[in-house]
C-alpha cells in the first residue's frame, strides 16, 4: 500500500455549518473527517441536538460525536462565512429567500425543500410524519398490525452524506452553486424500495392494499439469540434449503418463489424456525458461510462492540472525554483511515476562485462502473447525474442482480423490466464484457488505463481473482482512483462474506431498534444501501479533490457495513454512555409523546401524529377535545405524557377511528400539530410536494415504455432535469464505447460478439 497523503485530503477547504439536526451535522462531520476545516455556528441558546431527549439534559452524547473535529462558535453567520468554500444550512421550513452569505457553494437542507406547494407554509413536521408522508411507513410491519417506523432517523443520515457529496462535487466544478435537499424526498428515495416504479410497470390498481409483510427468511430466532438472512438469488434459496436440512422442498415449485412463500408464510416460517431454534447463532453463521449464504448476527448497541470483525478493524473508540464509545471514520484511503479531525481557529481570509464554463460539476470525469444492486449503482448514478461519463459494465454471464428484481420471467426481454434497476441506473452508458474470458478482461484493462475512477462492490475475491486488486489496477493507471465497496471491508474475519443492505442492517443494529415492542427485530426497508452509496461518494470525491492537487491515484475503501454502523452510531453511543442498549418501541421514541399511527375510516387508512413540544400537545388537546386531557395537568409536560403514552395511543385510536385520515390530518395541521396521512407508496409520484419539485421524471424506456421514475433526491441550481439518459438496456452502448473508449476496430468488436464476450442478452 502507498503511504497516505501528507496532509488531510480536504485540508484546503473551509466549511461553515449552521445545522439543526442529524443531516446538517453529519454533513459537516464527514467533511471534517476528510480534513476540511469545519466551523459550527450555534444559536445563542445552543444547538438543538445538545438536548438529550432521554434525560432532558443539555449534554447529549450524539451531539458530542457529530460535532467532533469542528470549531463551535456563536456569532454572525455572514461574517464567519467570509472566505469559506461551503456553507451548510439546515432549516425548519423552506430555505430563506433572503440573500445568502457570499460563499461559492451553499447547501440548504429542509423538510420540504425550496419550491412546491408546501414550501414556506409553516407546515409542522417530525421525522416520523415524514416517514408517513413518503409512503415507507406502510411497507414496514406485519399485515395484522399497525405500520412501523424505521428507528434511528435513517434518512437524515443519508441526507447528510448526500449533502457532503453534492458539496464536494460542486467544489470540483468550480462555479458558484446551490444544492437544495428535501428530507421528504430523501425519505422516499431511501426507504420506499422503488415500489412506485414496480406498481407502474405492473399496472397496479388504485384499490387500497396491505403492503406490510415480513421478509422471509429474514430475522429468525436461534437457540441463543437472533440471526438474519437475505436471499438475493435462486441459487441462494436452493442453498438455504440445504442449510435448513429440507432438500425435499427443492421440488416444491411454489415455495421456490417469493409469492409462494408469502402465500404459505405460516407454514414456511415454521419450517425455517424449527431449524434455526435448534442451533446457536454461531453455528448457523458458520454453516451459512460455507454455502456463501448472506447471513449475519443481529446486533445491538452493546453486542456489536465485541463482534470479532469490528474489533479486528478497530471500528469503535472512546470519545475524547472517555464518556462513551463511537464509530471511527467509515472509509479508508490507501488502506488507512483519516486521522481524527483537529479543531482549528477560524481565520477570515480571501480565497482564489476558479470560474470554469457553466455546466455539470463532474463533466470530464470518466467512471468505470462495475457496481451491482443498489449501493454501488447509486454511487455511480450520483456521479453520472452530476455530469461524469459513467460506463456501466456487466457480464452477459452474470448480469446486475437488480435487473431480475421484479422482472417477469415470462415476459419478453424480462431483464429490462426490473424496477430496482430502472430506479437506480440513470445517465449511464452500458456495455457487457465477460471478464472470465481473457479477451474481455483485456478490454477492461485498456479502459482502466484511460479512466479517472474504477468503482466496484463485489466480494473482495472477485477483483483479486481477476488480477485487478489495487496493485494490479495502479500498475495500469497510476492516477486512477479505485473505489472498493465490499460488504464488510478488505480486512477482518468477515472480509469474504457476501452481504446486501438487509445483511448489514441486521449486523449493524439498524434492525434492533425497528420493530414492535416485545417482537422480533425488523429490517427497516433498505436505507443501508443508499447510505453506503452516498458515504462512498463522499470518500471518492475527497480522493479526487486531493488527486487534482497531486496527480496521484488512490485506493478508497468504503465498506457497506461501516456506513450502516455509522447510521446506527447512537445505539452504541447511548449504550456505552448509559449501560443500556436502546430496544424496540414500535412507533414510540425518546423526546416525543404521544407518537403513533392510528387507523381511520376506510381500508388501509392511517393517521400519523407526533408530539415533540408542550405547545403541540396543547394544540392536539384542543382538537381532540377529551375532558380527561384537560383535567390531567400532568399531561402538560413531556414526562407525564411519556408515562401515559400507551393510554394516549388508545385514546387517539378511538378518536381517529370515526374520521377520514385526510380530514383529521388537515385539522391537526391547521392547529400546528405534526400530522400526516400514511401515504400509499405505490403512487407517491402523485404527492403534491414531491411532484411539484420534480422528484419523479418521465423516462421513455425502449422496453418499459414511458414511466415515471425517481431521480437523485436533491435539486442543483441550473439543472432542470436530472435524467438525460434512460436506464440502459443490457449492452446498449457496446459498439460506441468499445470503439471510442477501448479503441477497438469494428472487426474486433464483431469477434467479441461472435464469441459471446459481448452481448445484449444474458
XYZ file of C-alpha atoms in Angstrom:
762
model
C 0.000 0.000 0.000
C 1.122 3.527 -0.703
C 1.621 5.953 2.144
C -1.382 8.161 2.942
C -1.353 11.773 1.802
C 0.988 14.052 3.727
C -1.950 16.227 4.739
C -5.721 15.631 5.006
C -7.477 15.336 1.673
C -9.646 18.423 2.155
C -7.113 20.480 4.091
C -7.623 23.478 1.798
C -11.406 23.659 2.305
C -13.312 25.680 4.872
C -16.903 24.751 5.733
C -19.374 26.806 7.774
C -22.201 24.711 9.228
C -25.500 26.054 10.570
C -27.309 22.826 11.377
C -30.310 21.913 13.496
C -30.443 18.122 13.172
C -28.566 14.982 12.203
C -28.493 15.718 8.455
C -26.601 19.002 8.613
C -24.440 17.861 11.492
C -23.385 14.645 9.722
C -22.632 16.549 6.520
C -20.219 18.743 8.476
C -18.798 15.807 10.416
C -17.961 13.738 7.341
C -16.257 16.717 5.649
C -14.263 17.270 8.834
C -13.323 13.584 8.798
C -11.801 14.135 5.360
C -9.743 17.041 6.672
C -11.832 20.141 5.975
C -11.871 22.987 8.476
C -15.473 22.996 9.761
C -16.915 25.860 11.797
C -20.192 25.039 13.547
C -22.203 28.194 14.219
C -24.567 27.572 17.122
C -27.555 29.716 18.080
C -27.271 31.615 21.348
C -29.427 29.017 23.096
C -27.247 26.130 21.925
C -27.595 23.563 19.139
C -30.922 21.656 19.212
C -29.027 18.340 19.267
C -27.372 19.239 22.555
C -30.581 18.383 24.437
C -30.810 14.678 25.215
C -34.431 13.566 24.649
C -33.966 10.697 27.076
C -32.957 12.876 30.017
C -33.816 16.436 29.009
C -30.240 17.453 29.777
C -28.008 19.513 27.518
C -25.177 17.013 27.202
C -26.371 14.572 24.537
C -23.536 12.244 23.573
C -24.729 12.148 19.954
C -24.023 15.876 19.672
C -20.514 15.335 21.010
C -19.938 12.692 18.321
C -21.344 14.759 15.466
C -19.500 17.931 16.483
C -16.099 16.293 16.982
C -13.383 17.923 14.918
C -15.356 21.137 14.442
C -14.768 24.585 15.861
C -18.002 25.582 17.616
C -18.752 29.302 17.798
C -21.641 31.719 18.093
C -21.928 34.873 16.055
C -22.996 36.308 12.736
C -23.054 33.656 10.035
C -22.341 36.144 7.279
C -19.171 37.384 8.958
C -17.986 33.884 9.840
C -18.614 32.662 6.292
C -16.173 35.139 4.746
C -13.543 33.080 2.948
C -15.469 29.813 3.313
C -15.814 27.361 0.447
C -19.007 25.617 1.574
C -21.962 26.802 3.669
C -24.307 24.128 5.062
C -27.636 25.437 6.342
C -30.472 23.431 7.856
C -33.976 24.902 8.061
C -37.182 24.122 9.963
C -39.205 25.036 6.881
C -38.109 26.374 3.492
C -34.699 27.925 2.821
C -34.942 31.663 3.400
C -35.355 33.824 0.303
C -33.012 36.442 1.792
C -29.542 36.755 0.246
C -27.094 34.105 1.427
C -23.561 34.980 2.535
C -21.035 35.215 -0.279
C -19.968 31.561 -0.326
C -19.288 29.657 -3.573
C -21.189 26.500 -2.574
C -24.322 26.609 -0.432
C -26.189 23.501 0.728
C -29.711 24.002 2.075
C -31.406 21.129 3.920
C -35.085 21.423 4.865
C -38.125 19.193 5.358
C -39.858 20.103 2.096
C -37.130 21.787 0.065
C -37.493 25.071 -1.766
C -40.431 25.376 -4.157
C -43.519 23.204 -4.325
C -46.861 23.980 -2.665
C -45.792 23.108 0.899
C -42.559 25.062 0.997
C -42.653 28.102 3.274
C -46.133 27.345 4.592
C -45.078 26.641 8.188
C -46.291 23.052 7.961
C -45.360 21.228 11.204
C -43.375 18.009 10.838
C -41.173 15.444 12.550
C -39.055 12.601 11.213
C -41.996 10.294 11.962
C -44.524 12.291 9.922
C -42.031 12.479 7.029
C -41.821 8.681 7.084
C -45.623 8.618 6.828
C -45.735 11.254 4.058
C -43.167 9.456 1.901
C -45.051 6.137 1.952
C -42.479 3.869 3.577
C -44.448 3.551 6.828
C -47.000 1.362 5.056
C -44.268 -1.006 3.835
C -42.983 -1.898 7.289
C -44.528 -4.283 9.810
C -46.941 -7.201 9.560
C -50.387 -7.280 7.908
C -52.438 -7.718 11.082
C -50.862 -4.832 12.997
C -50.077 -1.159 12.536
C -47.392 0.262 10.202
C -43.934 0.683 11.756
C -41.412 3.486 11.601
C -37.729 2.854 10.890
C -35.755 3.516 14.050
C -32.757 5.844 14.198
C -33.712 8.578 11.660
C -32.054 6.761 8.717
C -32.990 9.289 6.037
C -31.369 12.135 7.969
C -28.017 10.319 7.945
C -28.316 9.677 4.201
C -29.284 13.314 3.623
C -26.123 14.381 5.443
C -23.930 12.152 3.294
C -25.669 13.400 0.134
C -25.140 16.999 1.247
C -21.416 16.410 1.710
C -21.075 14.553 -1.602
C -23.021 17.175 -3.529
C -20.971 19.965 -1.967
C -17.673 18.316 -2.943
C -18.917 17.787 -6.488
C -19.839 21.470 -6.672
C -16.411 22.497 -5.365
C -14.833 20.392 -8.096
C -16.989 22.178 -10.669
C -15.509 25.469 -9.545
C -18.542 27.647 -10.289
C -20.990 29.108 -7.785
C -23.632 26.518 -6.911
C -26.506 25.799 -4.530
C -27.888 22.421 -3.521
C -31.427 22.118 -2.187
C -32.061 18.914 -0.234
C -35.567 17.889 0.866
C -35.748 15.441 3.777
C -39.123 14.263 2.466
C -37.593 13.312 -0.877
C -34.617 11.603 0.733
C -37.028 9.591 2.908
C -38.938 8.494 -0.188
C -35.788 7.589 -2.109
C -34.019 5.609 0.600
C -36.899 3.649 2.175
C -39.615 3.154 -0.483
C -37.747 0.387 -2.341
C -38.922 1.760 -5.720
C -42.410 0.398 -5.108
C -43.786 3.263 -7.201
C -41.844 2.046 -10.245
C -42.890 -1.545 -9.565
C -46.551 -0.523 -9.466
C -46.248 1.470 -12.683
C -44.701 -1.485 -14.501
C -47.362 -3.890 -13.243
C -50.310 -1.530 -13.777
C -51.335 -1.722 -10.120
C -54.930 -0.957 -9.198
C -55.708 2.069 -7.045
C -57.609 -0.138 -4.616
C -56.054 0.027 -1.110
C -53.881 -2.962 -0.278
C -51.929 -4.045 2.780
C -48.259 -3.996 1.764
C -46.718 -4.831 5.134
C -45.074 -8.204 5.178
C -42.010 -9.638 6.785
C -39.099 -10.528 4.556
C -38.774 -14.272 4.657
C -36.410 -15.647 5.631
C -35.204 -12.588 7.482
C -34.543 -12.133 11.187
C -35.089 -15.533 12.795
C -34.786 -16.798 16.399
C -31.898 -19.094 17.296
C -31.077 -21.153 20.364
C -29.287 -18.161 21.890
C -30.495 -15.027 20.087
C -31.267 -13.912 16.549
C -29.797 -14.484 13.107
C -30.509 -12.568 9.910
C -30.714 -13.895 6.348
C -31.102 -12.223 2.961
C -31.554 -14.356 -0.141
C -30.866 -12.389 -3.302
C -30.810 -15.183 -5.891
C -32.392 -18.502 -6.769
C -29.084 -20.232 -6.028
C -29.012 -18.773 -2.521
C -32.564 -20.014 -1.891
C -31.631 -23.503 -3.029
C -28.551 -23.446 -0.800
C -30.702 -22.195 2.087
C -32.979 -25.240 1.772
C -29.872 -27.417 2.027
C -28.737 -25.388 5.057
C -32.001 -25.968 6.953
C -31.922 -29.661 6.011
C -35.009 -29.562 3.813
C -33.749 -30.575 0.342
C -37.179 -32.122 -0.273
C -38.576 -28.609 -0.663
C -36.467 -28.127 -3.789
C -39.310 -29.964 -5.548
C -41.954 -27.551 -4.198
C -42.204 -25.045 -7.038
C -44.473 -22.699 -5.079
C -42.029 -22.290 -2.207
C -39.257 -21.505 -4.675
C -40.995 -18.188 -5.428
C -41.386 -15.064 -3.273
C -45.146 -15.027 -3.779
C -45.434 -18.680 -2.860
C -43.559 -18.230 0.388
C -45.717 -15.236 1.277
C -48.893 -17.165 0.460
C -47.775 -20.001 2.751
C -45.966 -17.761 5.218
C -47.104 -19.523 8.402
C -46.035 -22.923 7.101
C -42.762 -21.609 5.647
C -41.852 -19.675 8.800
C -42.352 -22.758 10.937
C -40.110 -24.771 8.590
C -37.347 -22.183 8.932
C -37.661 -21.589 12.663
C -37.950 -25.240 13.599
C -34.368 -25.488 12.305
C -32.926 -22.149 13.484
C -34.189 -22.639 17.045
C -32.184 -25.876 17.301
C -28.864 -24.141 16.602
C -26.869 -21.308 18.086
C -26.263 -18.151 16.094
C -22.565 -19.011 15.757
C -23.331 -22.493 14.413
C -25.756 -21.108 11.834
C -23.336 -18.427 10.666
C -20.525 -20.939 10.235
C -22.681 -23.258 8.126
C -24.176 -20.390 6.110
C -20.685 -19.049 5.402
C -19.621 -22.343 3.872
C -22.552 -22.116 1.452
C -21.978 -18.380 0.789
C -25.481 -17.560 2.049
C -25.730 -13.911 3.178
C -26.260 -14.164 6.934
C -25.459 -12.087 9.965
C -25.781 -11.906 13.723
C -28.448 -9.393 14.732
C -26.502 -6.986 16.901
C -27.483 -4.235 19.294
C -25.521 -1.291 20.667
C -23.704 -3.481 23.180
C -23.083 -6.739 21.336
C -21.581 -5.061 18.261
C -18.672 -3.840 20.393
C -17.484 -7.415 20.917
C -18.028 -8.597 17.353
C -14.682 -10.046 16.177
C -14.858 -8.157 12.894
C -15.434 -4.684 14.351
C -12.731 -5.426 16.934
C -10.257 -6.518 14.249
C -10.941 -3.359 12.230
C -10.738 -1.103 15.302
C -14.082 0.418 14.466
C -15.132 1.667 17.912
C -13.034 4.007 20.032
C -13.597 6.087 23.198
C -14.558 9.709 22.721
C -12.187 12.424 23.895
C -13.686 12.503 27.386
C -13.951 8.733 27.793
C -17.687 9.065 28.463
C -18.778 6.779 25.626
C -17.572 4.892 22.550
C -18.318 5.740 18.945
C -17.509 4.673 15.365
C -14.375 5.828 13.607
C -14.441 7.224 10.060
C -16.252 4.637 7.882
C -13.865 4.724 4.926
C -10.149 4.343 4.279
C -7.688 5.956 1.890
C -4.792 3.785 0.728
C -5.576 1.334 3.493
C -5.663 3.858 6.353
C -8.452 5.749 7.999
C -8.163 9.523 8.134
C -6.702 10.751 11.394
C -9.023 12.309 13.934
C -10.043 15.786 12.861
C -8.314 18.684 14.560
C -10.222 21.739 15.718
C -8.836 24.886 14.165
C -9.165 28.558 14.889
C -11.174 30.199 12.090
C -9.463 32.881 10.074
C -11.126 35.364 7.753
C -9.109 35.190 4.566
C -9.882 35.599 0.882
C -9.535 32.576 -1.359
C -8.850 32.462 -5.094
C -11.786 31.162 -7.128
C -11.857 29.443 -10.469
C -14.759 30.141 -12.792
C -14.962 27.476 -15.482
C -17.752 27.439 -18.011
C -21.193 26.734 -16.600
C -22.282 23.098 -16.676
C -22.497 19.994 -14.567
C -19.703 19.904 -11.986
C -18.309 16.451 -12.794
C -18.195 16.911 -16.557
C -14.999 15.442 -17.995
C -14.704 12.698 -15.364
C -14.749 9.126 -16.707
C -16.001 6.404 -14.375
C -15.969 2.653 -14.978
C -18.931 1.274 -13.048
C -18.727 -2.370 -12.014
C -21.302 -1.703 -9.305
C -24.253 -4.003 -8.745
C -27.555 -3.869 -6.915
C -28.240 -0.565 -5.134
C -25.200 0.737 -3.229
C -22.602 0.602 -5.989
C -25.082 1.557 -8.697
C -26.300 4.536 -6.660
C -22.782 5.919 -6.201
C -22.252 5.740 -9.959
C -25.674 7.234 -10.724
C -24.953 10.144 -8.394
C -21.691 10.801 -10.261
C -23.388 10.401 -13.648
C -26.228 12.747 -12.748
C -23.658 15.376 -11.776
C -22.001 15.116 -15.182
C -19.485 12.254 -15.135
C -19.257 9.912 -18.113
C -20.206 6.674 -16.366
C -19.817 3.399 -18.245
C -21.697 0.538 -16.629
C -20.036 -2.820 -17.243
C -21.953 -6.074 -16.800
C -21.119 -9.638 -17.661
C -23.541 -11.318 -20.056
C -22.963 -14.431 -17.935
C -23.858 -12.642 -14.691
C -25.960 -9.515 -15.163
C -26.590 -6.967 -12.414
C -28.890 -8.693 -9.909
C -31.084 -5.590 -9.747
C -32.273 -6.415 -13.272
C -34.053 -9.546 -12.088
C -35.819 -7.981 -9.110
C -39.410 -7.547 -10.187
C -38.865 -8.792 -13.713
C -41.473 -11.227 -15.031
C -39.551 -14.252 -16.397
C -42.443 -14.980 -18.763
C -42.249 -11.519 -20.389
C -40.192 -10.711 -23.437
C -36.891 -9.034 -22.510
C -37.790 -9.564 -18.845
C -34.332 -8.480 -17.648
C -35.064 -4.970 -18.918
C -38.119 -4.561 -16.684
C -36.556 -4.858 -13.233
C -37.954 -1.905 -11.309
C -34.945 -1.643 -8.991
C -32.540 -1.469 -11.916
C -34.658 1.176 -13.638
C -34.759 3.258 -10.470
C -31.016 3.401 -9.848
C -29.234 3.490 -13.195
C -29.938 6.812 -14.898
C -27.445 8.637 -17.102
C -25.055 5.766 -17.824
C -23.661 4.244 -20.964
C -23.621 0.464 -20.733
C -21.554 -2.374 -22.143
C -21.159 -6.072 -21.492
C -17.869 -7.896 -21.058
C -17.334 -11.472 -19.948
C -14.365 -10.902 -17.649
C -13.730 -14.635 -17.297
C -12.658 -14.575 -20.952
C -9.113 -13.194 -21.443
C -10.334 -11.044 -24.313
C -12.988 -9.414 -22.146
C -10.535 -8.822 -19.334
C -8.058 -7.297 -21.767
C -10.686 -4.803 -22.954
C -11.428 -3.765 -19.388
C -7.723 -3.248 -18.736
C -7.476 -0.994 -21.793
C -10.343 1.088 -20.427
C -8.817 1.272 -16.946
C -5.668 2.763 -18.432
C -7.583 5.849 -19.514
C -10.198 6.201 -16.731
C -10.402 8.507 -13.735
C -12.377 6.169 -11.477
C -12.931 2.417 -11.197
C -15.843 1.520 -8.924
C -16.920 -1.926 -7.710
C -18.831 -3.514 -4.826
C -18.148 -7.228 -5.242
C -16.825 -9.539 -2.563
C -13.042 -8.826 -2.424
C -12.050 -12.115 -4.038
C -13.763 -11.238 -7.334
C -11.400 -8.423 -8.359
C -8.410 -10.174 -6.842
C -9.091 -13.319 -8.875
C -9.066 -11.132 -11.987
C -5.706 -9.636 -11.037
C -7.434 -6.292 -10.503
C -6.723 -5.619 -6.864
C -5.265 -2.164 -6.149
C -1.728 -3.146 -7.126
C -2.951 -4.552 -10.430
C -5.119 -1.520 -11.214
C -2.469 1.009 -10.185
C 0.041 -0.688 -12.481
C -2.328 0.001 -15.376
C -3.060 3.601 -14.353
C -1.135 5.295 -11.508
C -3.513 8.280 -11.467
C -6.785 6.347 -11.181
C -8.930 6.427 -8.049
C -10.267 2.963 -7.280
C -13.373 2.776 -5.090
C -13.991 -0.594 -3.464
C -17.240 -1.156 -1.576
C -17.257 -4.724 -0.244
C -19.915 -5.543 2.326
C -17.515 -5.899 5.256
C -14.267 -4.368 4.013
C -10.952 -5.628 2.683
C -9.630 -6.900 6.024
C -11.007 -8.679 9.047
C -12.610 -12.083 9.631
C -15.725 -11.227 7.567
C -13.893 -9.811 4.530
C -15.039 -12.612 2.226
C -18.653 -12.723 3.430
C -21.336 -11.707 0.960
C -23.743 -9.092 2.211
C -26.507 -6.831 0.992
C -28.461 -3.975 2.593
C -30.592 -6.296 4.708
C -27.488 -8.176 5.852
C -25.685 -5.101 7.125
C -28.890 -3.687 8.631
C -29.069 -6.855 10.700
C -25.367 -6.708 11.529
C -25.202 -3.017 12.416
C -28.136 -2.788 14.823
C -30.466 -0.907 12.467
C -32.896 -3.828 12.816
C -32.561 -3.907 16.594
C -34.431 -0.626 17.126
C -37.044 -1.245 14.428
C -39.961 -3.466 15.430
C -42.976 -3.925 17.649
C -42.458 -3.858 21.437
C -41.671 -7.407 22.524
C -41.451 -8.563 18.900
C -38.527 -9.563 16.709
C -36.137 -7.075 15.100
C -37.335 -5.851 11.697
C -35.377 -4.737 8.624
C -36.021 -1.019 8.061
C -36.576 -1.268 4.269
C -33.165 -0.808 2.716
C -31.614 2.524 3.853
C -28.207 0.864 4.320
C -27.679 0.700 0.548
C -28.156 4.402 -0.275
C -26.240 5.310 2.897
C -23.384 3.126 1.702
C -23.560 4.656 -1.767
C -23.683 8.265 -0.580
C -20.947 7.715 2.010
C -18.720 6.140 -0.644
C -19.352 9.107 -2.931
C -18.075 11.484 -0.222
C -14.870 9.478 0.162
C -14.385 9.160 -3.612
C -14.873 12.882 -4.237
C -12.486 13.716 -1.390
C -9.871 11.481 -3.045
C -10.471 13.153 -6.403
C -10.114 16.561 -4.758
C -6.702 15.522 -3.476
C -5.735 13.996 -6.820
C -6.402 17.332 -8.518
C -3.537 18.779 -6.461
C -1.109 15.840 -6.559
C -1.918 13.884 -9.724
C -1.622 10.721 -7.636
C -4.187 7.920 -7.713
C -5.620 6.400 -4.590
C -7.449 3.358 -3.232
C -10.695 4.233 -1.452
C -12.307 1.547 0.696
C -15.899 2.238 1.775
C -17.491 -0.901 3.282
C -21.273 -1.128 3.181
C -21.396 -2.411 6.766
C -19.404 0.507 8.157
C -21.758 3.041 6.588
C -24.644 1.207 8.271
C -22.742 1.090 11.567
C -22.316 4.859 11.346
C -26.049 5.291 10.760
C -26.614 3.210 13.924
C -23.974 5.162 15.873
C -26.373 6.466 18.509
C -27.136 2.935 19.693
C -23.506 2.376 20.664
C -23.119 5.906 21.995
C -26.189 5.568 24.258
C -25.357 2.007 25.301
C -21.823 2.867 26.370
C -22.855 6.160 27.991
C -25.748 4.660 29.992
C -25.050 0.925 30.180
C -28.364 0.124 28.451
C -28.822 -0.616 24.756
C -31.908 1.004 23.160
C -34.527 -1.529 22.094
C -37.706 -1.726 20.039
C -40.569 0.605 20.944
C -42.848 0.350 17.908
C -43.564 3.947 16.921
C -42.568 5.405 20.281
C -39.261 7.246 20.611
C -37.396 9.365 23.150
C -38.456 13.007 23.187
C -41.882 12.511 21.598
C -45.192 11.536 23.228
C -47.685 10.675 22.025
C -46.427 9.364 18.703
C -48.105 6.733 16.625
C -50.151 5.797 13.598
C -53.891 5.341 14.107
C -56.433 3.507 11.978
C -59.045 5.776 10.420
C -62.263 5.256 8.481
C -61.749 3.167 5.342
C -59.390 0.402 4.231
C -55.675 0.884 4.972
C -56.294 4.453 6.117
C -53.843 5.598 8.780
C -53.178 8.887 10.559
C -49.682 9.655 11.882
C -49.344 12.024 14.852
C -46.104 13.092 16.557
C -45.865 15.497 19.514
C -42.439 16.985 20.312
C -43.366 20.087 22.352
C -45.789 21.131 25.081
C -47.276 23.669 22.651
C -48.030 20.931 20.133
C -49.654 18.905 22.900
C -51.865 21.827 23.889
C -52.985 22.146 20.257
C -53.695 18.401 19.982
C -55.647 18.508 23.245
C -57.900 21.253 21.900
C -58.583 19.484 18.600
C -59.340 16.089 20.158
C -61.333 17.646 22.994
C -61.144 14.833 25.543
C -62.128 16.131 29.014
C -59.565 13.825 30.672
C -56.754 15.500 28.781
C -57.797 18.904 30.105
C -58.237 17.677 33.657
C -54.943 15.771 33.970
C -52.441 18.621 34.273
C -49.601 16.099 34.427
C -50.054 15.663 30.677
C -48.983 19.257 30.112
C -45.342 18.179 30.470
C -43.437 15.615 28.395
C -42.668 13.340 31.376
C -46.353 12.985 32.186
C -47.262 12.203 28.587
C -44.423 9.706 28.247
C -45.648 7.857 31.334
C -49.107 7.514 29.754
C -48.203 7.074 26.089
C -49.885 3.668 25.725
C -53.139 5.075 27.120
C -52.817 8.157 24.912
C -52.393 5.847 21.909
C -55.627 4.035 22.743
C -57.492 7.320 23.144
C -56.169 8.620 19.834
C -57.158 5.336 18.172
C -60.725 5.803 19.369
C -60.799 9.434 18.177
C -59.346 8.614 14.753
C -61.479 5.537 14.065
C -64.566 7.528 13.017
C -62.703 10.094 10.905
C -61.267 10.233 7.425
C -57.471 10.338 7.679
C -57.253 13.278 5.245
C -59.740 15.355 7.259
C -58.121 14.553 10.612
C -54.619 15.369 9.335
C -55.777 18.667 7.821
C -57.471 19.721 11.076
C -54.422 18.874 13.160
C -52.012 20.608 10.783
C -54.107 23.790 10.875
C -53.784 23.729 14.656
C -49.993 23.338 14.489
C -49.799 19.606 15.246
C -47.318 17.464 13.262
C -49.607 15.008 11.474
C -49.790 13.160 8.169
C -51.757 10.609 6.237
C -49.681 7.459 5.808
C -49.281 7.655 2.033
C -49.615 4.756 -0.387
C -46.024 4.170 -1.611
C -47.262 2.768 -4.923
C -48.432 6.190 -6.071
C -46.063 8.525 -4.296
C -45.355 10.281 -7.605
C -48.764 11.936 -7.062
C -47.598 13.559 -3.811
C -48.144 17.312 -4.309
C -44.840 18.414 -2.819
C -42.621 15.819 -4.474
C -44.297 16.125 -7.859
C -44.201 19.903 -7.505
C -40.421 19.772 -7.094
C -39.924 17.291 -9.921
C -38.570 14.360 -7.933
C -40.142 11.998 -10.478
C -39.296 12.404 -14.148
C -40.925 10.704 -17.105
C -38.470 8.357 -18.776
C -39.009 6.918 -22.241
C -37.510 3.438 -21.972
C -37.325 1.211 -25.075
C -38.758 -1.802 -23.229
C -40.596 -0.477 -20.175
C -42.115 2.395 -22.162
C -42.894 5.791 -20.679
C -42.615 5.561 -16.915
C -42.193 7.975 -14.027
C -39.014 7.207 -12.097
C -37.403 8.892 -9.095
C -34.195 10.799 -9.728
C -31.477 11.740 -7.235
C -33.222 13.410 -4.290
C -31.915 16.957 -4.365
C -32.009 19.964 -6.638
C -28.943 21.699 -8.060
C -29.097 25.236 -9.382
C -29.272 25.291 -13.158
C -30.353 21.636 -13.529
C -33.959 21.461 -14.725
C -33.927 17.725 -15.392
C -31.658 15.081 -13.898
C -32.332 12.162 -16.235
C -30.548 12.715 -19.529
C -30.064 9.045 -20.463
C -32.680 6.389 -19.715
C -31.526 3.418 -17.624
C -29.618 1.343 -20.176
C -30.711 -1.879 -21.760
C -28.126 -4.628 -21.484
C -25.073 -3.769 -23.588
C -26.885 -0.831 -25.209
C -23.674 1.086 -25.947
C -21.333 -1.807 -26.734
C -20.187 -0.631 -30.156
C -19.949 3.063 -29.316
C -17.960 2.578 -26.105
C -15.735 -0.248 -27.322
C -14.789 1.844 -30.310
C -14.500 5.260 -28.668
C -13.093 4.300 -25.260
C -11.386 0.932 -25.748
C -10.129 1.747 -29.254
C -11.405 -1.462 -30.874
C -11.999 -1.789 -34.586
C -15.387 -2.919 -35.958
C -13.869 -6.312 -36.780
C -12.554 -6.721 -33.233
C -15.968 -5.858 -31.814
C -17.637 -8.334 -34.190
C -15.267 -11.025 -32.937
C -16.148 -10.316 -29.295
C -19.837 -10.511 -30.129
C -19.417 -13.748 -32.060
C -17.588 -15.327 -29.114
C -20.204 -14.157 -26.579
C -17.771 -11.887 -24.763
C -20.144 -9.006 -25.548
C -23.899 -9.467 -25.815
C -27.210 -7.715 -25.496
C -28.986 -10.701 -23.950
C -27.960 -12.570 -20.808
